[in-house]
Amino acid sequence: MSSQRRGIHLDQSELLCKKGCGFYGNTGWLGLCSKCWREENQREKQKQIQEDWALAERLQKEEEEAYASRNQKAQSQPSITPFNKFEERKTKEKSSKVNTVTKFFTPSSKTQPKKDASPFDAQASPSPSSSASRHSSLDTDHATREFIDFLKPLKSGREIFKQCRAFTESMAYKRDMGADELSECVQDFYQNLSDRLQTQFKGSSEHVESVMDEVEKYMMTRLYKEVFCPETTDDENKDLAIQKRIRALHWVTIEMLCVPVDEEIPEVSDSVVKAITDVIEMDSKRVPKDKLGCITRCSKHIFNAIKISKKEAASADDFLPTLIYIVLKANPPRLQSNIQYITRFSNPSRLMTGEDGYYFTNLCCAVAFIEKLDGQSLNLSSEEFELYMSGQASPYWPQAAGASSCSPGSAALSQVHKRLDLLTGLGERQERVMEKARQLENDLIDWTDEVEQKVQSVLQTLPPETQNPTTTTATATSAASSAIDSDNVENELLPPPLQPQVFAG
Amino acid sequence: MAAGGAGGNSGSGNRTYSFKVVLLGEGCVGKTSLVLRYCENKFNDKHITTLQASFLTKKLNITGKRVNLAIWDTAGQERFHALGPIYYRDSNGAILVYDITDEDSFQKVKNWVKELRKMLGNEICLCIVGNKIDLDKDRHVSVEEAESYAESVGAKHYHTSAKLNKGIEELFLDLCKRMMETAQAEERLKGNGASQSASSRRGVQIVDDEPQATPAGGCCSSG
Ligand SMILES: Nc1nc2c(ncn2[C@@H]2O[C@H](COP(=O)(O)OP(=O)(O)O)[C@@H](O)[C@H]2O)c(=O)[nH]1
Ligand SMILES: [Mg+2]
Ligand SMILES: [Zn+2]
């Protein structure tokens, strides 16, 4: 039952687009759906684009001046290979006889990759202001500043910044490019840049990684709104589909998934709640690395829950079912869009061999499992599964499943009976509670009587010692004892009320 | 990127290799025990100082080359079998574990080999591991059968005991050396300092004339 409590309940109407178009809205888009949000923001955007560019230009100019004055020698010999070299290599690779198949995460591209899809073609167009950066906000300005600050001490910092800026810029020309090609572009850019850095830093992978992290942060903060859940994909539909699917699976219990956590333990249920919160939070981050960070934190809370419940370190056998359970409970917003976005635009080495990549892969597994799961995967018969899915029966009242095998009508009827039984049961329990309460009341009265008696007997045996009580004490005591006595008039065993004089001596 | 197993450049001598290795096999054959023994030298540890045993790493230095090994445990329950391709994509090596006292578990290994070869071709280094050799008196898989099978599929066979800490260092060291050779051969093929192609970087390669296999339970695919 505790699993039911955890669900986050929202009214259907709260989820729909504020414009009433029938699609789901999103708080990130002020309650609008992606379409309406785009329309709403078109004009706003145009203005921001201009401002963005003004700032970028200014920053660039500042940077160039700073570099020119500081390091004139380095300028004559750029540390990064000219771009035509990249082009050559790209062509060579394209002609190789090897096919890419089986991309588990990205849908296969429907259109042929464009010949001019090189991430570096923007270099050929020298005027950045002629192209349009897609959006601006305090965030992106901030990201630009941070990026520049980070690059300043590096020998090739200026080159890196120029490349990243030009590339980010060039993405604006690729509005109607498919998501796969956008991803290819970004991934090629990461790859080429990190190869150059690898040479430059003489193989210090930590150093390369730290630069690549900043590159990703800068680029993806700027590109986020354009490349997250783009219109060219059906990411949004997939989001709605998995959201619906998870809602339909609300009845799945911890036992069916064989989840090794015991939510009766407060620390465990606390970890479960934190894991749910973290996976939901993923949607609010922009940079792939930050989104992955949410999944990793979620996973650590899961490990904690398992470790406390099982008293041993969690293995993959424990982790995956628990993660599935958490995803079912959380129903994270725009789950598919987030997964796709991370897959397309994250620094690849993090996904392939890093710890974040492991947890992310498990999240992908959890989603795949949820999409495909049937009765068998939950140790249920397919009849039971269908009944639970259609809402005709619930695993919380197991008998209903048996009765309902005749017809839906009788299933409904049997549920009504179940509920009546439940109500009767509740009534009986309330009776019992009342009875206990009355008994408790009597016990309390008896107890006061008892205490009373003891006090009296003690008082009687008390030797009269005090000689000169103040009048106030005497009056107070008198009032108190008479009050006590008045409660006990029926009790014949009690001695007669004490006189204040006796007590005061 | 940090010179992924098959990627990165070969410019300087002190590069770091990063390898991803997946552990596959039926439940209870000792996958978790093997990796915990290798990375933390623990077996059936009652004092749980380890938070989790599903993703573990080990840094090695092999003939002057740095190697970062990431070992991915996989959920072994039958109902998660279809998720295999999501786990093993982009991996440089796979350790396929069976229990020498359990014939069924060896059959499962054979199924994994078939699947891996079909999906990943020869780029992945396969290790077939017969675990629990301390229970040799209950052996149900013959040494000859296992070793000749491994040879027939281009895998290497190892015998281990997580309990007695036998054969485990050798297994991982050997695997690392083989993965380094594969990575170096690939670099040579790609030409000096050339970057990895986009396809090998993120996808899986097969030759043109093979049918395109669709993975069972592929995550988030459009189809
Ligand atoms: N005798 C013996 N038992 C082992 C050995 N390795 C693992 N086990 C036991 O086999 C059981 C399953 O091990 P585990 O690592 O959880 O297997 P997994 O499900 O494949 O991860 C545990 O009870 C281990 O103690 C071994 O080398 N010898
Ligand atoms: Mg295990
Ligand atoms: Zn709308």
Coordinates of C-alpha atoms in Angstrom, one line a residue, chain A residues 173-467:
Chain A
Y173 CA 21.8 27.1 -40.2
K174 CA 20.7 23.6 -39.6
R175 CA 17.2 24.3 -38.4
D176 CA 15.6 21.6 -40.5
M177 CA 18.2 19.0 -40.1
G178 CA 17.1 15.8 -38.5
A179 CA 18.0 15.1 -34.9
D180 CA 20.4 12.4 -35.9
E181 CA 22.4 14.6 -38.2
L182 CA 22.5 17.4 -35.5
S183 CA 23.8 14.8 -33.2
E184 CA 26.4 13.6 -35.7
C185 CA 27.6 17.2 -36.1
V186 CA 28.0 17.8 -32.4
Q187 CA 29.6 14.4 -31.9
D188 CA 32.0 15.0 -34.7
F189 CA 32.9 18.3 -33.3
Y190 CA 33.5 16.8 -29.8
Q191 CA 35.6 14.1 -31.4
N192 CA 37.8 16.4 -33.5
L193 CA 38.3 18.9 -30.7
S194 CA 39.2 16.2 -28.2
D195 CA 41.6 14.7 -30.6
R196 CA 43.4 18.0 -31.0
L197 CA 43.4 18.5 -27.2
Q198 CA 44.7 15.0 -26.7
T199 CA 47.8 15.9 -28.8
Q200 CA 48.1 19.2 -27.2
F201 CA 48.0 18.0 -23.6
K202 CA 50.2 15.0 -24.5
G203 CA 47.6 12.4 -23.6
S204 CA 46.6 13.8 -20.2
S205 CA 43.0 12.6 -20.4
E206 CA 41.9 14.3 -17.2
H207 CA 42.9 17.6 -18.7
V208 CA 41.1 16.9 -22.0
E209 CA 38.1 15.7 -20.1
S210 CA 37.9 18.9 -18.0
V211 CA 38.1 21.1 -21.2
M212 CA 35.5 18.9 -22.9
D213 CA 33.2 19.3 -20.0
E214 CA 33.3 23.0 -20.3
V215 CA 32.9 22.8 -24.0
E216 CA 29.8 20.7 -23.6
K217 CA 28.4 23.0 -21.0
Y218 CA 28.9 26.1 -23.1
M219 CA 27.5 24.7 -26.3
M220 CA 24.6 22.8 -24.9
T221 CA 23.4 25.7 -22.7
R222 CA 23.2 27.7 -25.9
L223 CA 21.7 25.1 -28.1
Y224 CA 19.4 23.5 -25.5
K225 CA 16.1 25.1 -26.6
E226 CA 16.8 24.2 -30.3
V227 CA 17.9 20.7 -29.9
F228 CA 15.9 19.4 -27.0
C229 CA 12.8 17.6 -28.2
P230 CA 13.1 19.2 -31.7
E231 CA 10.1 19.4 -33.9
T232 CA 11.7 17.2 -36.5
T233 CA 11.5 14.2 -34.2
D234 CA 8.6 12.4 -32.5
D235 CA 10.3 12.7 -29.2
E236 CA 7.3 14.6 -27.8
N237 CA 4.9 11.8 -28.8
K238 CA 7.2 9.2 -27.2
D239 CA 7.2 11.3 -24.0
L240 CA 3.4 11.2 -24.0
A241 CA 3.4 7.5 -24.8
I242 CA 5.7 6.5 -21.9
Q243 CA 3.9 8.9 -19.6
K244 CA 0.6 7.2 -20.4
R245 CA 2.2 3.7 -20.1
I246 CA 3.6 4.4 -16.7
R247 CA 0.2 5.7 -15.5
A248 CA -1.4 2.6 -16.8
L249 CA 1.0 0.5 -14.8
H250 CA 0.3 2.3 -11.5
W251 CA -0.8 -1.1 -10.0
V252 CA 2.6 -2.7 -10.3
T253 CA 3.9 -3.7 -6.8
I254 CA 7.3 -4.0 -5.3
E255 CA 6.7 -7.8 -5.0
M256 CA 5.9 -8.2 -8.7
L257 CA 9.2 -6.6 -9.7
C258 CA 11.1 -8.4 -6.9
V259 CA 12.5 -5.1 -5.7
P260 CA 14.8 -5.9 -2.7
V261 CA 13.9 -2.8 -0.6
D262 CA 11.9 -2.7 2.6
E263 CA 10.0 0.6 2.7
E264 CA 8.9 -0.1 6.2
I265 CA 12.4 1.0 7.3
P266 CA 12.3 4.8 7.6
E267 CA 15.7 5.4 6.1
V268 CA 14.9 3.2 3.2
S269 CA 11.6 5.0 2.4
D270 CA 13.5 8.2 2.7
S271 CA 16.1 7.1 0.2
V272 CA 13.3 6.0 -2.1
V273 CA 11.7 9.4 -2.0
K274 CA 15.0 11.1 -2.7
A275 CA 15.7 8.8 -5.6
I276 CA 12.3 9.7 -7.1
T277 CA 13.0 13.4 -6.6
D278 CA 16.4 13.2 -8.3
V279 CA 15.1 11.4 -11.4
I280 CA 12.3 14.0 -11.7
E281 CA 14.8 16.8 -11.4
M282 CA 16.7 15.6 -14.5
D283 CA 14.2 17.5 -16.7
S284 CA 15.1 20.8 -15.2
K285 CA 18.8 20.6 -16.2
R286 CA 20.1 21.8 -19.5
V287 CA 23.6 20.4 -19.8
P288 CA 23.8 16.7 -20.5
K289 CA 26.4 16.3 -17.7
D290 CA 24.0 17.8 -15.2
K291 CA 21.1 15.6 -16.4
L292 CA 23.4 12.6 -15.9
G293 CA 24.3 13.9 -12.5
C294 CA 20.6 13.6 -11.5
I295 CA 20.5 10.0 -12.6
T296 CA 23.7 9.2 -10.7
R297 CA 22.3 10.8 -7.5
C298 CA 19.1 8.9 -8.0
S299 CA 21.1 5.7 -8.4
K300 CA 23.1 6.3 -5.2
H301 CA 20.0 6.7 -3.2
I302 CA 18.7 3.4 -4.7
F303 CA 22.0 1.7 -3.6
N304 CA 21.5 3.1 -0.1
A305 CA 18.0 1.8 0.1
I306 CA 19.2 -1.7 -1.1
K307 CA 22.1 -1.7 1.2
I308 CA 20.0 -1.0 4.3
S309 CA 17.3 -3.5 3.3
K310 CA 19.6 -6.4 2.2
K311 CA 22.6 -5.6 4.3
E312 CA 24.9 -6.2 1.4
A313 CA 26.3 -4.2 -1.5
A314 CA 23.8 -3.9 -4.4
S315 CA 24.5 -5.8 -7.5
A316 CA 23.0 -5.2 -10.9
D317 CA 20.4 -7.9 -10.1
D318 CA 19.1 -5.6 -7.3
F319 CA 19.7 -2.3 -8.9
L320 CA 17.8 -2.6 -12.2
P321 CA 14.4 -3.8 -10.7
T322 CA 14.7 -1.0 -8.1
L323 CA 15.4 1.6 -10.7
I324 CA 12.4 0.3 -12.7
Y325 CA 10.3 0.7 -9.6
I326 CA 11.5 4.2 -9.0
V327 CA 10.8 5.2 -12.6
L328 CA 7.3 3.8 -12.3
K329 CA 6.7 5.8 -9.2
A330 CA 8.3 9.0 -10.4
N331 CA 6.9 9.1 -14.0
P332 CA 9.7 11.6 -14.8
P333 CA 8.6 14.4 -17.1
R334 CA 9.7 14.2 -20.8
L335 CA 11.6 11.0 -20.1
Q336 CA 12.2 10.0 -23.7
S337 CA 13.2 13.5 -24.7
N338 CA 15.8 13.6 -21.9
I339 CA 17.2 10.2 -22.8
Q340 CA 17.4 11.1 -26.5
Y341 CA 19.0 14.5 -25.7
I342 CA 21.6 12.9 -23.5
T343 CA 22.4 10.2 -26.0
R344 CA 22.7 12.7 -28.9
F345 CA 24.6 15.4 -27.2
S346 CA 26.6 14.1 -24.3
N347 CA 30.3 13.9 -24.4
P348 CA 30.6 10.3 -25.7
S349 CA 33.4 9.0 -23.4
R350 CA 31.2 9.8 -20.3
L351 CA 28.5 7.6 -21.7
M352 CA 30.7 4.8 -22.9
T353 CA 33.0 4.1 -19.9
G354 CA 32.1 6.4 -17.1
E355 CA 30.1 5.7 -14.0
D356 CA 27.4 8.2 -15.2
G357 CA 27.1 6.1 -18.4
Y358 CA 26.5 3.0 -16.4
Y359 CA 23.5 4.5 -14.5
F360 CA 22.2 6.1 -17.7
T361 CA 22.4 2.8 -19.5
N362 CA 20.4 1.2 -16.7
L363 CA 17.8 4.0 -17.0
C364 CA 17.5 3.2 -20.7
C365 CA 17.1 -0.5 -19.8
A366 CA 14.4 0.5 -17.3
V367 CA 12.5 2.4 -19.9
A368 CA 12.8 -0.4 -22.5
F369 CA 11.6 -2.9 -19.9
I370 CA 8.6 -0.7 -19.0
E371 CA 7.7 -0.3 -22.6
K372 CA 7.8 -4.0 -23.3
L373 CA 6.7 -5.5 -20.0
D374 CA 3.9 -8.1 -20.0
G375 CA 2.4 -10.5 -17.5
Q376 CA 5.3 -12.8 -17.7
S377 CA 7.9 -10.2 -16.8
L378 CA 5.9 -9.6 -13.6
N379 CA 5.2 -13.3 -12.9
L380 CA 1.5 -12.8 -13.7
S381 CA -0.7 -14.7 -16.0
S382 CA -1.6 -12.8 -19.1
E383 CA -5.3 -12.7 -17.9
E384 CA -4.3 -11.1 -14.7
F385 CA -2.1 -8.6 -16.5
E386 CA -4.9 -7.6 -18.8
L387 CA -7.3 -7.2 -15.9
Y388 CA -5.0 -5.0 -14.0
M389 CA -4.1 -3.0 -17.1
S390 CA -7.8 -2.4 -17.9
G391 CA -8.5 -1.5 -14.3
Q392 CA -11.1 -4.3 -13.9
A393 CA -9.2 -5.7 -11.0
S394 CA -6.5 -4.6 -8.7
P395 CA -3.7 -6.7 -7.2
Y396 CA -4.6 -5.1 -3.8
W397 CA -7.8 -7.3 -3.8
P398 CA -6.6 -10.5 -5.2
Q399 CA -10.0 -12.4 -5.1
A400 CA -11.5 -9.9 -7.6
A401 CA -9.3 -11.3 -10.3
G402 CA -10.8 -14.8 -9.9
A403 CA -14.4 -13.6 -9.9
S404 CA -14.0 -11.3 -12.8
S405 CA -12.9 -14.0 -15.3
C406 CA -16.6 -14.4 -16.2
S407 CA -17.5 -11.0 -17.6
P408 CA -16.6 -7.4 -17.1
G409 CA -20.0 -6.8 -15.5
S410 CA -19.5 -9.3 -12.9
A411 CA -16.0 -8.0 -12.3
A412 CA -17.4 -4.6 -11.6
L413 CA -20.1 -6.1 -9.4
S414 CA -17.6 -8.1 -7.4
Q415 CA -15.6 -5.0 -6.9
V416 CA -18.6 -3.3 -5.5
H417 CA -19.0 -6.2 -3.1
K418 CA -15.4 -6.0 -2.2
R419 CA -15.8 -2.4 -1.4
L420 CA -18.9 -3.0 0.7
D421 CA -17.0 -5.7 2.6
L422 CA -14.3 -3.2 3.1
L423 CA -16.7 -0.6 4.4
T424 CA -18.3 -3.1 6.8
G425 CA -14.8 -4.1 8.0
L426 CA -14.0 -0.5 8.6
G427 CA -17.2 0.0 10.6
E428 CA -16.3 -2.9 12.8
R429 CA -12.8 -1.6 13.3
Q430 CA -14.2 1.7 14.3
E431 CA -16.5 0.0 16.9
R432 CA -13.5 -1.7 18.4
V433 CA -11.6 1.5 18.5
M434 CA -14.5 3.2 20.3
E435 CA -14.7 0.3 22.8
K436 CA -11.0 0.6 23.6
A437 CA -11.3 4.3 24.0
R438 CA -14.1 3.8 26.6
Q439 CA -12.0 1.3 28.4
L440 CA -9.1 3.7 28.4
E441 CA -11.3 6.3 29.9
N442 CA -12.4 4.0 32.7
D443 CA -8.8 3.0 33.3
L444 CA -7.9 6.6 33.7
I445 CA -10.6 7.3 36.2
D446 CA -9.6 4.2 38.2
W447 CA -6.0 5.4 38.1
T448 CA -6.9 8.8 39.4
D449 CA -8.8 7.2 42.2
E450 CA -5.9 5.1 43.1
V451 CA -3.6 8.0 43.2
E452 CA -6.1 9.9 45.3
Q453 CA -6.2 7.1 47.9
K454 CA -2.4 7.0 48.1
V455 CA -2.2 10.7 48.5
Q456 CA -4.8 10.6 51.3
S457 CA -3.1 7.9 53.2
V458 CA 0.2 9.6 52.9
L459 CA -1.3 12.8 54.2
Q460 CA -2.9 11.0 57.1
T461 CA 0.3 9.5 58.3
L462 CA 2.1 12.8 57.9
P463 CA 3.1 14.2 61.4
P464 CA 1.8 17.7 62.1
E465 CA 5.0 19.7 62.1
T466 CA 4.5 23.0 60.4
Q467 CA 3.4 25.6 63.0

